[in-house]
Each structure stands twice: as structure tokens, then as C-alpha cells.
Coordinates of C-alpha atoms in Angstrom, one line a residue:
Chain A
M1 CA 23.6 7.9 -17.6
P2 CA 21.4 5.0 -16.3
V3 CA 22.3 1.6 -17.9
S4 CA 18.6 1.2 -18.8
E5 CA 18.9 4.2 -21.0
L6 CA 22.0 2.9 -22.7
K7 CA 20.1 -0.2 -23.9
K8 CA 22.9 -2.5 -22.8
S9 CA 22.3 -6.2 -22.5
D10 CA 20.4 -6.8 -19.3
A11 CA 22.6 -9.6 -18.2
S12 CA 25.8 -7.5 -18.6
V13 CA 24.8 -4.6 -16.4
P14 CA 28.0 -3.6 -14.6
D15 CA 28.0 -3.9 -10.9
N16 CA 28.5 -0.2 -10.5
G17 CA 25.9 0.6 -13.2
R18 CA 22.5 2.1 -12.5
V19 CA 19.2 0.4 -13.3
V20 CA 16.2 2.8 -13.2
R21 CA 13.5 1.4 -10.9
H22 CA 11.3 4.4 -10.1
R23 CA 11.2 7.5 -12.3
L24 CA 10.9 10.9 -10.7
I25 CA 7.1 11.2 -11.3
D26 CA 6.6 7.8 -9.6
R27 CA 8.7 8.8 -6.6
I28 CA 6.8 12.1 -6.3
Y29 CA 3.6 10.1 -6.4
H30 CA 4.8 7.7 -3.7
W31 CA 5.9 10.4 -1.3
V32 CA 2.9 12.7 -1.8
M33 CA 0.7 9.6 -1.3
A34 CA 2.6 8.7 1.8
A35 CA 2.2 12.2 3.2
A36 CA -1.5 12.2 2.4
V37 CA -2.0 8.8 4.0
F38 CA -0.2 9.8 7.2
A39 CA -2.2 13.0 7.4
L40 CA -5.4 11.1 6.8
M41 CA -4.6 8.5 9.5
G42 CA -3.6 11.2 12.0
T43 CA -6.6 13.3 11.4
A44 CA -8.9 10.2 11.5
F45 CA -7.6 8.4 14.6
M46 CA -6.2 11.0 16.9
P47 CA -9.6 12.6 17.6
I48 CA -11.1 9.2 18.1
F49 CA -8.5 8.5 20.8
G50 CA -9.0 11.7 22.6
I51 CA -6.6 14.2 20.9
K52 CA -9.1 16.9 19.9
F53 CA -8.3 19.4 17.1
E54 CA -9.9 20.9 14.0
W55 CA -9.3 17.8 11.9
L56 CA -12.0 17.8 9.2
T57 CA -10.5 20.3 6.8
I58 CA -7.0 18.6 6.9
H59 CA -8.7 15.3 6.4
W60 CA -10.8 16.1 3.4
V61 CA -8.1 18.1 1.7
A62 CA -5.6 15.2 2.2
G63 CA -8.3 12.8 0.9
V64 CA -8.8 14.8 -2.3
V65 CA -5.0 14.9 -2.8
L66 CA -4.8 11.2 -2.3
A67 CA -7.6 10.5 -4.7
F68 CA -6.0 12.8 -7.3
C69 CA -2.6 11.0 -6.8
V70 CA -4.3 7.6 -7.2
L71 CA -6.1 8.7 -10.3
I72 CA -2.8 9.8 -11.9
H73 CA -1.1 6.5 -10.8
I74 CA -3.9 4.5 -12.4
V75 CA -3.7 6.4 -15.7
R76 CA 0.1 6.2 -15.8
A77 CA 0.1 2.5 -14.9
V78 CA -2.5 1.6 -17.5
I79 CA -1.1 3.7 -20.4
W80 CA 2.7 4.1 -19.9
Q81 CA 3.9 1.4 -17.4
D82 CA 4.2 -2.3 -17.7
R83 CA 1.0 -3.4 -16.1
M84 CA 2.1 -7.1 -16.0
S85 CA 4.9 -6.3 -13.7
M86 CA 2.4 -6.0 -10.9
V87 CA 0.2 -9.0 -11.8
I88 CA 0.7 -12.2 -9.9
D89 CA 1.8 -14.9 -12.3
R90 CA 2.5 -18.6 -12.3
T91 CA 6.1 -18.1 -11.3
D92 CA 5.0 -16.2 -8.2
F93 CA 2.7 -19.1 -7.2
A94 CA 5.5 -21.6 -7.8
N95 CA 7.9 -19.5 -5.8
G96 CA 5.4 -19.3 -3.0
A97 CA 5.1 -23.0 -2.9
K98 CA 8.9 -23.4 -2.9
I99 CA 9.3 -20.9 -0.1
V100 CA 6.7 -22.7 2.1
K101 CA 8.3 -26.1 1.4
R102 CA 11.8 -24.7 2.2
S103 CA 10.5 -23.1 5.4
F104 CA 9.4 -26.6 6.5
G105 CA 12.8 -28.1 5.7
Q106 CA 12.1 -29.7 2.4
K107 CA 14.8 -29.7 -0.2
V108 CA 13.4 -28.0 -3.3
P109 CA 15.1 -25.7 -5.8
S110 CA 15.5 -22.1 -4.9
P111 CA 12.7 -19.7 -5.9
I112 CA 13.3 -18.0 -9.2
K113 CA 14.4 -14.4 -8.7
A114 CA 11.8 -11.7 -8.8
G115 CA 10.8 -9.6 -11.7
K116 CA 10.4 -5.9 -10.9
Y117 CA 8.2 -6.9 -7.9
N118 CA 8.1 -10.2 -6.1
G119 CA 5.0 -12.2 -5.3
L120 CA 4.3 -10.8 -1.9
Q121 CA 4.8 -7.2 -3.1
K122 CA 2.2 -7.9 -5.8
L123 CA -0.2 -9.4 -3.2
Y124 CA 0.4 -6.4 -1.0
H125 CA -0.3 -4.0 -3.8
L126 CA -3.5 -5.9 -4.7
G127 CA -4.8 -5.6 -1.1
V128 CA -3.9 -2.0 -0.7
A129 CA -5.4 -1.1 -4.1
F130 CA -8.7 -2.8 -3.1
F131 CA -9.0 -1.1 0.2
M132 CA -7.6 2.2 -1.0
L133 CA -10.2 2.4 -3.7
A134 CA -12.9 1.5 -1.2
I135 CA -11.7 4.3 1.1
I136 CA -11.4 6.8 -1.6
G137 CA -14.8 6.0 -3.1
T138 CA -16.6 6.2 0.3
G139 CA -14.6 9.3 1.2
L140 CA -15.6 11.1 -2.0
A141 CA -19.2 10.3 -1.2
M142 CA -18.8 11.7 2.3
L143 CA -17.6 15.0 0.8
S144 CA -21.3 15.7 0.0
K145 CA -21.9 16.0 3.7
I146 CA -19.5 18.9 4.3
D147 CA -19.3 22.5 3.1
T148 CA -16.2 23.4 1.1
P149 CA -15.2 26.4 -0.9
F150 CA -16.3 24.4 -4.0
W151 CA -19.8 23.1 -3.0
K152 CA -22.5 23.2 -0.3
R153 CA -23.3 20.1 1.7
N154 CA -26.2 17.9 0.9
P155 CA -26.6 15.4 3.8
Y156 CA -29.9 14.1 2.4
W157 CA -28.3 12.7 -0.7
L158 CA -28.5 9.2 0.8
G159 CA -30.5 7.6 3.6
D160 CA -29.2 6.8 7.1
S161 CA -28.7 3.1 6.5
D162 CA -26.7 3.9 3.3
W163 CA -24.5 6.3 5.1
G164 CA -24.0 3.7 7.8
T165 CA -22.7 1.3 5.2
I166 CA -20.5 3.9 3.6
Y167 CA -19.0 4.9 7.0
T168 CA -18.5 1.2 7.9
I169 CA -16.6 0.5 4.7
H170 CA -14.5 3.7 5.2
G171 CA -13.7 2.7 8.8
F172 CA -12.7 -0.9 8.1
G173 CA -10.7 0.2 5.2
A174 CA -8.9 2.9 7.3
M175 CA -8.0 0.3 10.0
F176 CA -6.8 -2.1 7.4
M177 CA -4.6 0.6 6.0
V178 CA -3.0 1.1 9.4
S179 CA -2.0 -2.6 9.3
M180 CA -0.7 -2.2 5.8
V181 CA 1.3 0.9 6.5
M182 CA 2.9 -0.8 9.6
I183 CA 4.0 -3.7 7.4
H184 CA 5.2 -1.5 4.6
V185 CA 7.4 0.6 7.0
Y186 CA 8.7 -2.6 8.6
F187 CA 9.9 -3.9 5.2
A188 CA 11.3 -0.5 4.2
L189 CA 13.4 -0.5 7.4
R190 CA 14.8 -4.1 7.1
P191 CA 18.4 -4.0 6.1
D192 CA 17.9 -6.7 3.4
E193 CA 15.3 -4.4 1.7
W194 CA 17.4 -1.2 1.8
H195 CA 18.2 -1.5 -1.9
L196 CA 14.4 -1.1 -2.6
T197 CA 14.0 1.7 0.0
R198 CA 17.0 3.6 -1.5
S199 CA 15.6 3.3 -5.0
M200 CA 12.4 5.1 -3.8
F201 CA 14.6 8.0 -2.9
R202 CA 17.1 8.1 -5.7
G203 CA 15.2 6.2 -8.4
W204 CA 17.8 3.6 -9.3
M205 CA 19.5 0.5 -7.9
S206 CA 23.0 -0.6 -8.7
G207 CA 23.7 -3.3 -11.2
K208 CA 25.0 -5.5 -8.4
E209 CA 21.7 -5.2 -6.5
Y210 CA 19.8 -5.8 -9.7
K211 CA 21.6 -9.0 -10.5
A212 CA 21.4 -10.2 -6.9
H213 CA 17.6 -9.7 -6.5
H214 CA 16.1 -9.7 -9.9
D215 CA 15.8 -12.0 -12.9
P216 CA 16.6 -10.1 -16.1
A217 CA 14.2 -12.4 -18.0
R218 CA 11.4 -11.2 -15.8
W219 CA 12.5 -7.6 -15.5
P220 CA 14.8 -6.5 -18.2
A221 CA 16.8 -3.5 -17.1
S222 CA 16.2 -1.9 -20.5
D223 CA 12.5 -2.1 -19.8
S224 CA 12.5 0.0 -16.7
K225 CA 9.7 2.5 -16.9
Chain B
M1 CA -16.3 -6.9 21.4
E2 CA -18.5 -5.0 18.9
L3 CA -17.8 -5.1 15.2
F4 CA -20.0 -2.1 14.4
R5 CA -21.3 1.1 15.9
Y6 CA -25.0 1.8 16.0
S7 CA -26.9 5.0 16.8
R8 CA -28.9 4.9 20.0
S9 CA -32.6 4.8 19.4
I10 CA -34.7 7.1 21.7
Y11 CA -37.4 4.4 21.5
G12 CA -35.2 1.7 23.0
G13 CA -34.9 -0.4 19.9
D14 CA -31.8 -1.2 17.8
G15 CA -30.3 1.9 16.3
T16 CA -29.1 2.5 12.8
L17 CA -25.6 1.3 11.7
I18 CA -23.3 4.3 11.8
G19 CA -19.9 2.7 11.2
A20 CA -17.1 0.2 12.2
S21 CA -16.3 -0.2 15.8
W22 CA -13.2 1.6 16.8
D23 CA -12.6 -1.1 19.4
L24 CA -11.2 -3.1 16.5
F25 CA -8.3 -0.6 16.0
G26 CA -6.1 -2.4 18.5
W27 CA -6.7 -5.8 16.7
F28 CA -5.6 -4.4 13.4
V29 CA -2.4 -3.0 15.0
A30 CA -1.9 -6.3 16.8
A31 CA -2.3 -8.3 13.6
A32 CA 0.3 -6.2 11.8
A33 CA 2.6 -6.4 14.8
A34 CA 2.2 -10.2 14.9
F35 CA 2.9 -10.5 11.2
I36 CA 6.1 -8.4 11.7
V37 CA 7.3 -10.4 14.6
V38 CA 6.7 -13.8 12.9
H39 CA 8.3 -12.6 9.7
A40 CA 11.3 -11.2 11.5
A41 CA 11.7 -14.5 13.5
L42 CA 11.4 -16.7 10.4
K43 CA 13.9 -14.5 8.6
A44 CA 16.3 -14.7 11.5
F45 CA 16.0 -18.5 11.8
S46 CA 16.1 -19.2 8.1
G47 CA 19.2 -17.1 7.5
N48 CA 17.4 -14.7 5.2
S49 CA 17.5 -17.3 2.4
N50 CA 14.1 -18.5 1.6
L51 CA 11.4 -16.0 2.6
D52 CA 10.0 -13.7 0.1
S53 CA 9.6 -10.1 1.0
H54 CA 6.8 -7.7 0.5

């Protein structure tokens, strides 16, 4: 049984114990979202770069799946999860300053260990959330321009210049997401981040990994949701 | 390098905005690649001790 469910003292998590980091529903969300994002990027950019195929149906279906996943994630995060674990706080700013100073050779105390997420993870999430919502919002508007089994298209809903703005936001957001996905995969593949990558597959990290990378005061193991 | 794509006007004037320029795609890829290279180099030189991760 995971240590977090045993309600043991957070500081005394045994090295070989388990601390729940991502529950099954969150892992399913992550991997469905990942599949949808790769499908969306492939169907968006491959035709642009000359690989022609019937991309539109795959693209809009993947987009609807992504929008649905994000909606569930938002509801779950707001109601059932610890929202503050993803909010950049004063300690994150102080840690950032320490990291910069240490990078330039200054002798300053070590950064305080991370909570459930560290400062850069929170910053990454903020950026992805902003652009993802922009892409989804504009993508949902674009659905009005195509026929689907559920509705008939109405391309005259907005004027040409409005559609231009919507396509521009969608396009810049999509290219930004390519950058973000590259960076995300890079970190997931780094050996010093494998404890996080593993936890997105099996849901937990070991007590040893928890104590090495996280501050129990900022992320109590018994609070894992 | 163009930032935006415009429709071509049959009257010779400026067309309507139709989206972001796909010429920028390479720049977004290059920016991410540059970040990765710089981060990996800093991590390697700093002994993995003082750089936060995403």
C-alpha cells in the first residue's frame, strides 16, 4: 500500500516506500493528452511541409479529445487537487535567484527542495496552459467551418479579418507547443529526471526519491492527490 | 522573413490576414533546441547541482 495512504509521518517515509505522485486518472489524462497533441501536431504540420494526406478529420477529432481532456483536468484541479501546488510562490522566486547566483559562482545557500513541482515546472505549466487554452479556444471556433456528423458548417459566422486573427493565434500557439513538447521530452529523457518520468507511468516515486528531491513541508507525502 | 500570411488581393493591394507564417516553424524548433543545448551544457558543467529542472 502506498505510504501516502498509510498516513505515516512524511519525514519518516522509508526509502523503499511509495509516495503517490500521479493517480491513475491523472496518468490517463496525461497520456491521452500526449497522444492527442502528437496527432494534432502531425496532422497540422506534415501537410504544410509537403506530406499530403486526409488530415482534417483526424485533426478535429484529436482537437475535441484534447479539449475534453483539458476540461476534465481543469475541473479536477480546481475541485479535488491541491491548486497551490502548481502556483509559483515566494520560495520559487528565491530558489530561482539562488540558482542564478550559484551559476555565476556566488556562494549562496542551496535552493530549498521543491514541493510537488519545482519553479520551472510551474512556469512551464503556466506557459503551456496559456497557449493550450488559446489553441483550444480558436480550434473550437474553427469547428464551425467544417461539416461533422454533429453539425453543418457555417463559414459566415465571422468576417474574414476575424478568421485571420483566429488562424494567427492558432498557428502561433501550435508552433509554440512544438517548442514546449521538445523541451518536455528532453527533460523526461534526462537521467536525473527519470524518477519523475517513471512516476508518470507507475504513479509513485520511492521514499528515497521523494526525500532526495522534495521538501516534505512543501509537499507532504500524506497530501498526495 | 514574414511573421504573417496574407491572402493575395486580385486588385493588387494588401490582402487579408489569414494566419501565422509557417516560415517561423524552424525558429520555434531552433529556440527549443538552443534551450536544450544550453541547459544540457550548464548541467554538465555545474555538476547537476544548482540548476532547477522543468
